[in-house]
Short mmCIF file of C-alpha atoms and ligand atoms in Angstrom, two decimals:
data_model
loop_
_atom_site.label_atom_id
_atom_site.label_comp_id
_atom_site.label_asym_id
_atom_site.label_seq_id
_atom_site.Cartn_x
_atom_site.Cartn_y
_atom_site.Cartn_z
CA UNK A 24 25.22 55.55 -15.86
CA UNK A 25 26.98 52.54 -17.39
CA UNK A 26 30.41 52.73 -18.96
CA UNK A 27 29.25 50.20 -21.59
CA UNK A 28 26.56 52.61 -22.82
CA UNK A 29 28.97 55.56 -22.92
CA UNK A 30 31.53 53.60 -24.97
CA UNK A 31 28.74 52.69 -27.40
CA UNK A 32 27.50 56.31 -27.56
CA UNK A 33 30.97 57.55 -28.53
CA UNK A 34 31.61 54.56 -30.83
CA UNK A 35 28.46 55.56 -32.76
CA UNK A 36 29.74 59.11 -33.14
CA UNK A 37 27.50 60.89 -30.61
CA UNK A 38 28.55 63.72 -28.31
CA UNK A 39 28.75 62.96 -24.58
CA UNK A 40 27.21 65.25 -21.96
CA UNK A 41 29.40 67.01 -19.36
CA UNK A 42 28.10 64.65 -16.66
CA UNK A 43 29.00 61.62 -18.76
CA UNK A 44 32.56 62.85 -19.35
CA UNK A 45 32.95 63.54 -15.63
CA UNK A 46 31.66 60.03 -14.83
CA UNK A 47 34.23 58.42 -17.17
CA UNK A 48 37.27 60.37 -15.96
CA UNK A 49 36.44 60.19 -12.24
CA UNK A 50 35.55 56.51 -12.55
CA UNK A 51 38.85 55.75 -14.28
CA UNK A 52 40.90 57.63 -11.66
CA UNK A 53 39.12 55.89 -8.78
CA UNK A 54 39.54 52.46 -10.40
CA UNK A 55 35.79 51.84 -10.91
CA UNK A 56 36.24 52.02 -14.69
CA UNK A 57 38.73 49.27 -15.61
CA UNK A 58 41.59 49.70 -18.11
CA UNK A 59 39.88 47.58 -20.79
CA UNK A 60 36.77 49.79 -20.87
CA UNK A 61 38.84 52.99 -20.81
CA UNK A 62 40.97 51.61 -23.68
CA UNK A 63 37.83 50.99 -25.74
CA UNK A 64 36.59 54.48 -24.93
CA UNK A 65 39.92 56.10 -25.93
CA UNK A 66 39.86 54.19 -29.23
CA UNK A 67 36.30 55.41 -29.84
CA UNK A 68 37.50 59.00 -29.26
CA UNK A 69 40.45 58.36 -31.57
CA UNK A 70 38.07 57.42 -34.41
CA UNK A 71 35.04 59.64 -33.73
CA UNK A 72 36.70 62.71 -32.18
CA UNK A 73 35.06 65.16 -29.78
CA UNK A 74 33.34 68.50 -30.28
CA UNK A 75 34.76 71.71 -28.73
CA UNK A 76 32.47 71.51 -25.69
CA UNK A 77 33.42 67.90 -24.99
CA UNK A 78 37.16 68.73 -25.20
CA UNK A 79 36.68 71.70 -22.87
CA UNK A 80 34.87 69.56 -20.29
CA UNK A 81 37.38 66.71 -20.60
CA UNK A 82 40.27 69.15 -20.03
CA UNK A 83 38.58 70.78 -17.02
CA UNK A 84 37.75 67.46 -15.36
CA UNK A 85 41.31 66.18 -15.97
CA UNK A 86 42.86 69.42 -14.61
CA UNK A 87 40.72 69.22 -11.47
CA UNK A 88 41.50 65.52 -10.88
CA UNK A 89 44.48 66.50 -8.65
CA UNK A 90 46.23 69.53 -7.15
CA UNK A 91 45.65 72.94 -8.73
CA UNK A 92 48.82 74.99 -8.11
CA UNK A 93 48.10 78.44 -6.68
CA UNK A 94 50.72 80.99 -7.79
CA UNK A 95 48.75 84.02 -6.53
CA UNK A 96 51.18 84.62 -3.63
CA UNK A 97 53.90 85.50 -6.19
CA UNK A 98 53.81 89.11 -7.41
CA UNK A 99 53.61 89.90 -11.10
CA UNK A 100 52.81 87.90 -14.20
CA UNK A 101 53.64 84.19 -14.16
CA UNK A 102 54.46 82.44 -17.43
CA UNK A 103 54.79 78.86 -18.62
CA UNK A 104 55.92 77.26 -21.87
CA UNK A 105 55.30 73.83 -23.29
CA UNK A 106 56.66 71.96 -26.27
CA UNK A 107 54.79 69.01 -27.74
CA UNK A 108 58.15 67.25 -27.87
CA UNK A 109 61.08 66.97 -30.22
CA UNK A 110 64.69 65.94 -30.77
CA UNK A 111 67.41 68.34 -29.70
CA UNK A 112 64.62 70.57 -28.39
CA UNK A 113 66.33 72.40 -25.53
CA UNK A 114 64.38 75.65 -25.99
CA UNK A 115 62.93 75.69 -22.44
CA UNK A 116 66.46 75.93 -21.00
CA UNK A 117 67.01 79.11 -23.02
CA UNK A 118 63.55 80.71 -23.22
CA UNK A 119 62.77 80.46 -19.49
CA UNK A 120 65.88 82.45 -18.39
CA UNK A 121 65.41 85.04 -21.18
CA UNK A 122 61.81 85.69 -20.14
CA UNK A 123 62.69 85.74 -16.42
CA UNK A 124 65.54 88.19 -17.07
CA UNK A 125 62.92 90.54 -18.50
CA UNK A 126 60.81 90.43 -15.33
CA UNK A 127 58.11 87.91 -16.25
CA UNK A 128 58.19 85.17 -13.58
CA UNK A 129 58.63 81.64 -14.87
CA UNK A 130 57.08 78.86 -12.76
CA UNK A 131 57.39 75.79 -14.92
CA UNK A 132 56.73 72.11 -14.44
CA UNK A 133 58.41 70.01 -17.10
CA UNK A 134 58.39 66.40 -18.21
CA UNK A 135 60.90 63.63 -18.80
CA UNK A 136 61.87 62.19 -22.17
CA UNK A 137 59.19 60.20 -23.93
CA UNK A 138 59.94 57.73 -26.74
CA UNK A 139 62.50 59.31 -29.08
CA UNK A 140 61.94 62.82 -27.64
CA UNK A 141 63.99 64.39 -24.85
CA UNK A 142 62.59 65.99 -21.69
CA UNK A 143 63.65 69.14 -19.82
CA UNK A 144 63.72 67.39 -16.42
CA UNK A 145 66.26 64.79 -17.64
CA UNK A 146 68.39 67.57 -19.13
CA UNK A 147 68.37 69.61 -15.91
CA UNK A 148 69.27 66.52 -13.88
CA UNK A 149 72.56 66.31 -15.79
CA UNK A 150 73.61 69.33 -13.67
CA UNK A 151 75.15 67.78 -10.53
CA UNK A 152 72.93 68.32 -7.47
CA UNK A 153 70.08 70.05 -9.33
CA UNK A 154 66.78 69.14 -7.66
CA UNK A 155 63.73 68.80 -9.88
CA UNK A 156 61.60 67.39 -7.02
CA UNK A 157 61.02 70.56 -4.97
CA UNK A 158 57.99 70.71 -2.70
CA UNK A 159 55.34 73.24 -3.72
CA UNK A 160 56.57 75.62 -1.00
CA UNK A 161 60.21 75.33 -2.16
CA UNK A 162 59.07 75.85 -5.78
CA UNK A 163 57.21 79.05 -4.89
CA UNK A 164 60.14 80.28 -2.76
CA UNK A 165 62.60 79.79 -5.66
CA UNK A 166 60.31 81.72 -8.04
CA UNK A 167 59.99 84.51 -5.45
CA UNK A 168 63.75 84.67 -4.92
CA UNK A 169 65.10 84.24 -8.46
CA UNK A 170 62.08 84.87 -10.71
CA UNK A 171 62.40 81.41 -12.25
CA UNK A 172 62.02 77.76 -11.29
CA UNK A 173 61.81 74.67 -13.46
CA UNK A 174 60.89 71.43 -11.72
CA UNK A 175 59.31 68.06 -12.51
CA UNK A 176 55.59 67.60 -12.37
CA UNK A 177 54.42 67.22 -8.76
CA UNK A 178 53.11 63.77 -7.84
CA UNK A 179 49.46 64.76 -7.60
CA UNK A 180 49.20 67.05 -10.64
CA UNK A 181 46.53 65.74 -13.05
CA UNK A 182 46.46 62.06 -11.98
CA UNK A 183 43.78 61.52 -14.64
CA UNK A 184 46.30 62.46 -17.34
CA UNK A 185 49.04 60.25 -15.86
CA UNK A 186 46.75 57.22 -15.92
CA UNK A 187 45.20 57.98 -19.31
CA UNK A 188 48.56 58.75 -20.90
CA UNK A 189 50.04 55.44 -19.73
CA UNK A 190 47.09 53.61 -21.27
CA UNK A 191 47.21 55.62 -24.52
CA UNK A 192 50.91 54.86 -24.82
CA UNK A 193 50.22 51.11 -25.07
CA UNK A 194 46.92 51.19 -27.00
CA UNK A 195 47.96 53.27 -30.05
CA UNK A 196 45.76 56.21 -29.01
CA UNK A 197 48.37 58.93 -28.50
CA UNK A 198 48.00 60.83 -31.76
CA UNK A 199 44.44 62.08 -31.39
CA UNK A 200 43.90 65.86 -31.30
CA UNK A 201 41.23 65.87 -28.52
CA UNK A 202 43.36 63.54 -26.38
CA UNK A 203 46.67 65.40 -26.91
CA UNK A 204 45.03 68.81 -26.39
CA UNK A 205 43.27 67.79 -23.15
CA UNK A 206 46.41 66.01 -21.86
CA UNK A 207 48.69 69.01 -22.38
CA UNK A 208 46.24 71.75 -21.40
CA UNK A 209 44.97 69.99 -18.25
CA UNK A 210 48.57 70.01 -16.96
CA UNK A 211 49.21 73.61 -17.99
CA UNK A 212 45.96 74.85 -16.44
CA UNK A 213 46.58 72.91 -13.19
CA UNK A 214 50.14 74.33 -13.02
CA UNK A 215 48.67 77.79 -12.43
CA UNK A 216 50.47 80.30 -14.73
CA UNK A 217 48.73 83.37 -16.19
CA UNK A 218 50.36 83.05 -19.64
CA UNK A 219 51.06 79.92 -21.64
CA UNK A 220 53.18 79.64 -24.79
CA UNK A 221 52.81 76.37 -26.69
CA UNK A 222 55.43 75.17 -29.13
CA UNK A 223 53.66 72.72 -31.43
CA UNK A 224 56.24 70.70 -33.33
CA UNK A 225 55.56 69.38 -36.81
CA UNK A 226 57.56 66.89 -38.88
CA UNK A 227 59.19 63.46 -38.76
CA UNK A 228 60.31 63.85 -35.13
CA UNK A 229 56.94 65.14 -33.86
CA UNK A 230 53.51 63.69 -33.05
CA UNK A 231 52.00 65.96 -35.70
CA UNK A 232 53.31 65.00 -39.13
CA UNK A 233 51.76 67.84 -41.18
CA UNK A 234 51.14 71.55 -40.70
CA UNK A 235 47.35 71.33 -41.05
CA UNK A 236 47.05 68.87 -38.14
CA UNK A 237 49.51 70.92 -36.08
CA UNK A 238 47.40 74.04 -36.72
CA UNK A 239 44.23 72.25 -35.66
CA UNK A 240 45.90 71.07 -32.44
CA UNK A 241 47.28 74.55 -31.77
CA UNK A 242 43.89 76.22 -32.28
CA UNK A 243 42.16 73.77 -29.92
CA UNK A 244 44.82 74.27 -27.23
CA UNK A 245 44.78 78.08 -27.50
CA UNK A 246 40.97 78.02 -27.10
CA UNK A 247 41.27 75.75 -24.04
CA UNK A 248 43.83 78.06 -22.43
CA UNK A 249 41.85 81.24 -23.13
CA UNK A 250 38.65 79.61 -21.85
CA UNK A 251 40.43 78.85 -18.60
CA UNK A 252 41.36 82.56 -18.32
CA UNK A 253 45.01 82.12 -19.35
CA UNK A 254 46.60 84.23 -22.09
CA UNK A 255 47.68 81.60 -24.59
CA UNK A 256 49.56 81.53 -27.89
CA UNK A 257 51.00 78.69 -29.95
CA UNK A 258 53.83 78.63 -32.45
CA UNK A 259 54.06 75.87 -35.04
CA UNK A 260 57.75 75.01 -35.49
CA UNK A 261 59.72 72.50 -37.53
CA UNK A 262 60.78 69.11 -36.17
CA UNK A 263 61.78 67.37 -39.40
CA UNK A 264 65.43 68.03 -38.55
CA UNK A 265 66.78 68.07 -34.97
CA UNK A 266 67.09 71.56 -33.45
CA UNK A 267 70.67 72.77 -32.97
CA UNK A 268 73.52 70.25 -33.11
CA UNK A 269 73.42 68.55 -29.69
CA UNK A 270 71.15 65.60 -28.80
CA UNK A 271 71.47 64.11 -25.31
CA UNK A 272 71.12 65.58 -21.86
CA UNK A 273 74.35 67.28 -20.71
CA UNK A 274 75.31 67.89 -24.37
CA UNK A 275 72.08 69.87 -24.76
CA UNK A 276 72.63 71.84 -21.55
CA UNK A 277 76.09 72.82 -22.86
CA UNK A 278 74.57 73.98 -26.18
CA UNK A 279 71.91 75.93 -24.28
CA UNK A 280 74.54 77.70 -22.16
CA UNK A 281 76.49 78.55 -25.33
CA UNK A 282 73.28 79.98 -26.80
CA UNK A 283 72.72 82.11 -23.69
CA UNK A 284 76.31 83.33 -24.15
CA UNK A 285 75.45 84.41 -27.72
CA UNK A 286 77.44 81.56 -29.28
CA UNK A 287 74.63 79.14 -30.09
CA UNK A 288 73.59 77.59 -33.41
CA UNK A 289 71.67 79.97 -35.66
CA UNK A 290 68.46 77.88 -35.89
CA UNK A 291 68.24 77.36 -32.13
CA UNK A 292 68.99 81.01 -31.32
CA UNK A 293 66.43 82.29 -33.83
CA UNK A 294 63.69 79.95 -32.60
CA UNK A 295 64.38 80.82 -28.95
CA UNK A 296 64.18 84.57 -29.64
CA UNK A 297 60.81 84.07 -31.36
CA UNK A 298 59.43 81.85 -28.58
CA UNK A 299 60.68 84.19 -25.84
CA UNK A 300 59.26 87.24 -27.59
CA UNK A 301 55.82 85.66 -27.92
CA UNK A 302 55.77 84.68 -24.26
CA UNK A 303 56.86 88.19 -23.31
CA UNK A 304 54.07 89.68 -25.47
CA UNK A 305 51.60 87.59 -23.43
CA UNK A 306 53.36 88.85 -20.30
CA UNK A 307 52.54 92.44 -21.33
CA UNK A 308 56.07 93.63 -22.19
CA UNK A 309 55.16 95.13 -25.58
CA UNK A 310 54.65 94.12 -29.19
CA UNK A 311 56.55 91.36 -31.03
CA UNK A 312 59.35 93.62 -32.28
CA UNK A 313 59.93 95.25 -28.89
CA UNK A 314 59.94 91.84 -27.20
CA UNK A 315 62.40 90.37 -29.74
CA UNK A 316 64.73 93.28 -28.99
CA UNK A 317 64.40 92.66 -25.24
CA UNK A 318 65.03 88.94 -25.73
CA UNK A 319 68.22 89.58 -27.72
CA UNK A 320 69.38 92.11 -25.13
CA UNK A 321 69.02 89.52 -22.33
CA UNK A 322 71.48 87.32 -24.24
CA UNK A 323 73.85 90.15 -25.17
CA UNK A 324 74.10 91.63 -21.66
CA UNK A 325 74.41 88.24 -19.93
CA UNK A 326 71.30 88.75 -17.79
CA UNK A 327 69.58 85.57 -19.07
CA UNK A 328 72.65 83.43 -18.27
CA UNK A 329 72.75 84.99 -14.78
CA UNK A 330 69.10 83.93 -14.26
CA UNK A 331 69.93 80.36 -15.20
CA UNK A 332 72.83 80.35 -12.74
CA UNK A 333 70.60 81.75 -9.95
CA UNK A 334 67.99 79.07 -10.57
CA UNK A 335 70.58 76.26 -10.62
CA UNK A 336 72.08 77.48 -7.33
CA UNK A 337 68.65 77.95 -5.68
CA UNK A 338 67.74 74.36 -6.61
CA UNK A 339 70.92 72.85 -5.16
CA UNK A 340 72.83 72.51 -8.44
CA UNK A 341 76.55 72.99 -9.03
CA UNK A 342 76.68 76.19 -11.07
CA UNK A 343 80.39 75.73 -11.89
CA UNK A 344 79.28 73.54 -14.84
CA UNK A 345 77.21 76.41 -16.20
CA UNK A 346 79.91 79.04 -15.60
CA UNK A 347 82.41 76.79 -17.41
CA UNK A 348 80.83 73.91 -19.31
CA UNK A 349 84.25 72.14 -19.46
CA UNK A 350 83.41 71.13 -15.86
CA UNK A 351 80.59 68.82 -17.03
CA UNK A 352 81.35 65.10 -16.73
CA UNK A 353 82.16 63.64 -20.15
CA UNK A 354 81.32 60.30 -21.74
CA UNK A 355 84.32 57.93 -21.66
CA UNK A 356 84.19 57.17 -25.41
CA UNK A 357 83.42 58.96 -28.67
CA UNK A 358 82.87 57.56 -32.16
CA UNK A 359 82.77 59.47 -35.45
CA UNK A 360 80.23 58.39 -38.05
CA UNK A 361 81.79 58.97 -41.47
CA UNK A 362 80.07 59.93 -44.73
CA UNK A 363 80.34 57.09 -47.27
CA UNK A 364 79.94 59.41 -50.29
CA UNK A 365 80.19 62.93 -51.69
CA UNK A 366 77.07 65.07 -52.00
CA UNK A 367 74.64 66.95 -49.77
CA UNK A 368 72.66 65.93 -46.72
CA UNK A 369 69.18 65.90 -48.24
CA UNK A 370 67.17 64.80 -45.20
CA UNK A 371 67.56 63.79 -41.57
CA UNK A 372 64.77 61.92 -39.89
CA UNK A 373 64.67 63.61 -36.48
CA UNK A 374 62.96 60.62 -34.84
CA UNK A 375 65.73 58.30 -36.12
CA UNK A 376 68.41 60.61 -34.67
CA UNK A 377 66.53 60.62 -31.34
CA UNK A 378 66.30 56.82 -31.31
CA UNK A 379 70.04 56.45 -32.11
CA UNK A 380 70.85 58.84 -29.27
CA UNK A 381 68.57 56.90 -26.93
CA UNK A 382 70.37 53.65 -27.88
CA UNK A 383 73.59 55.20 -26.55
CA UNK A 384 71.92 55.70 -23.15
CA UNK A 385 70.50 59.24 -23.53
CA UNK A 386 66.88 58.00 -23.33
CA UNK A 387 64.96 55.23 -21.60
CA UNK A 388 64.30 51.83 -23.12
CA UNK A 389 61.75 51.06 -20.39
CA UNK A 390 60.00 53.27 -17.83
CA UNK A 391 62.55 52.38 -15.13
CA UNK A 392 65.74 52.58 -17.23
CA UNK A 393 68.47 54.83 -15.90
CA UNK A 394 69.61 57.60 -18.19
CA UNK A 395 73.27 58.21 -18.98
CA UNK A 396 73.37 62.00 -18.83
CA UNK A 397 76.63 62.24 -20.78
CA UNK A 398 75.48 60.08 -23.73
CA UNK A 399 74.18 61.35 -27.07
CA UNK A 400 75.51 62.88 -30.25
CA UNK A 401 76.79 66.11 -31.75
CA UNK A 402 75.70 66.50 -35.36
CA UNK A 403 78.49 67.82 -37.57
CA UNK A 404 76.34 68.13 -40.73
CA UNK A 405 72.69 68.97 -41.16
CA UNK A 406 70.19 69.04 -44.03
CA UNK A 407 71.48 71.27 -46.83
CA UNK A 408 75.18 70.89 -45.87
CA UNK A 409 77.76 69.71 -48.42
CA UNK A 410 79.70 66.57 -47.47
CA UNK A 411 82.69 64.76 -48.92
CA UNK A 412 83.32 61.03 -48.54
CA UNK A 413 85.26 60.61 -45.28
CA UNK A 414 83.77 63.71 -43.56
CA UNK A 415 82.41 63.25 -40.06
CA UNK A 416 78.58 63.33 -40.13
CA UNK A 417 78.09 63.05 -36.38
CA UNK A 418 80.07 62.24 -33.23
CA UNK A 419 78.53 59.72 -30.85
CA UNK A 420 79.14 59.83 -27.06
CA UNK A 421 78.75 56.82 -24.74
CA UNK A 422 80.23 55.12 -21.71
CA UNK A 423 79.97 51.68 -23.30
CA UNK A 424 81.82 51.25 -26.63
CA UNK A 425 79.72 48.22 -27.56
CA UNK A 426 76.72 50.55 -28.10
CA UNK A 427 78.30 52.47 -30.99
CA UNK A 428 77.77 50.04 -33.88
CA UNK A 429 73.99 49.67 -33.58
CA UNK A 430 73.49 53.40 -32.83
CA UNK A 431 75.66 54.40 -35.83
CA UNK A 432 73.64 52.06 -38.09
CA UNK A 433 70.36 53.54 -36.80
CA UNK A 434 71.69 57.06 -37.33
CA UNK A 435 72.74 56.22 -40.93
CA UNK A 436 69.21 54.92 -41.64
CA UNK A 437 67.94 58.37 -40.62
CA UNK A 438 70.22 60.36 -42.94
CA UNK A 439 70.07 60.63 -46.74
CA UNK A 440 72.92 61.91 -48.89
CA UNK A 441 72.13 62.91 -52.47
CA UNK A 442 73.68 64.77 -55.38
CA UNK A 443 71.24 67.71 -55.43
CA UNK A 444 71.28 70.27 -52.63
CA UNK A 445 68.00 70.47 -50.72
CA UNK A 446 67.09 73.48 -48.58
CA UNK A 447 66.06 72.90 -44.98
CA UNK A 448 62.40 73.40 -44.13
CA UNK A 449 61.52 76.77 -42.63
CA UNK A 450 61.91 76.86 -38.83
CA UNK A 451 58.60 78.62 -38.12
CA UNK A 452 55.32 77.79 -39.83
CA UNK A 453 52.66 79.73 -37.97
CA UNK A 454 51.61 81.72 -34.93
CA UNK A 455 48.20 81.03 -33.43
CA UNK A 456 46.67 83.51 -31.00
CA UNK A 457 43.15 83.93 -29.69
CA UNK A 458 41.96 86.06 -32.57
CA UNK A 459 44.33 85.35 -35.44
CA UNK A 460 46.47 82.80 -37.22
CA UNK A 461 49.55 84.09 -39.03
CA UNK A 462 51.09 81.67 -41.55
CA UNK A 463 54.80 82.28 -42.20
CA UNK A 464 54.99 79.51 -44.81
CA UNK A 465 52.41 80.89 -47.25
N1 LIG B 210 52.50 65.46 -24.51
C1 LIG B 210 51.59 65.32 -23.52
O1 LIG B 210 51.77 65.78 -22.41
N2 LIG B 210 50.45 64.67 -23.82
C2 LIG B 210 50.19 64.14 -25.02
O2 LIG B 210 49.12 63.57 -25.20
C3 LIG B 210 51.15 64.28 -26.04
C4 LIG B 210 52.31 64.96 -25.76
#
């Protein structure tokens, strides 16, 4: 086989055989296929797509390119959740403890922030001492002991995805449904859980900009999960406006703890109940309504917060910051961004808010940048809210005052204030399961 011929075959819109896909992925991981040929191949996939069988094979070969985690030594049902990435998206920190409090084990490997989006691992590392780099044995022991563990991806999980993702990131080939679906599902399948809930974000702050594309991606991923023998569902949720009010690592952990105490923002709480309930349905705890009731109960009776505390302690973290969030380290400086006019917030570009937060130190400028865990912003107004000239729109947090001006300007570019009130988009657009798609927006 020659890589040249396979690039040409895909470039001309033909389907590759399973053996050809295996040759490309294995060759790229071993270094036999150079970056420039893989880049050309990825661009050919971007333009010509892949059929269902090709995506299935690609996902399987990528999943099997490294370690396959074996969770069979842990009793009961094991569940995982994945978000395609957003701004202010701290749902994993809330959903995982709710589900674990109801007896479904959560064994979850999470990612770091990417571009303007935040990552669960960075958020958890704002808890002093919390280890996200457990060995596989330590990871399994924590799940056995506390019913829940959230760690970073182990070094040898899906090396094919790591290498392909890095290349896609610099060759404008990220936003392709076959490539996103195989990237996400290879990691989820290799991570070993029985049930997978996918949160597919749609809107200005997400990879998928419209509901139809998000639905297509969700359907492909659910099929990949079910084909691999995992119970899989996907929810399509809004990411036009940031979720909740906090953006930035420790600020988001604080908002998550408040939500687990029943004092969280309405949008975040509602979305987390829905996500938790769907994961619990997959875990066999009942129908949607029963599972929503169980999810709410885990917040009301404090059992979900207790699970989070147990996990933090089992992974070496200082739980005093969770028990009393006043104990979190704070940024040295704050800066209020003021509304220049009267009216209503008519739109907030979530990506712009994420970039402004990143400019304060909450995200990485380069792969090796160090994150400032205390940096970020607390939104004071969101889409649909009335504002008067002089009102605070958002409060910025940083340890270097010189960062405020540029971040405030970037934030203001992301926000529009108009005379007519505009409703926020719905939070939930659709639920995709193996045999049905329910649209909430139609
Ligand atoms: N997240 C991933 O893990 N992979 C993608 O391709 C896009 C988002």
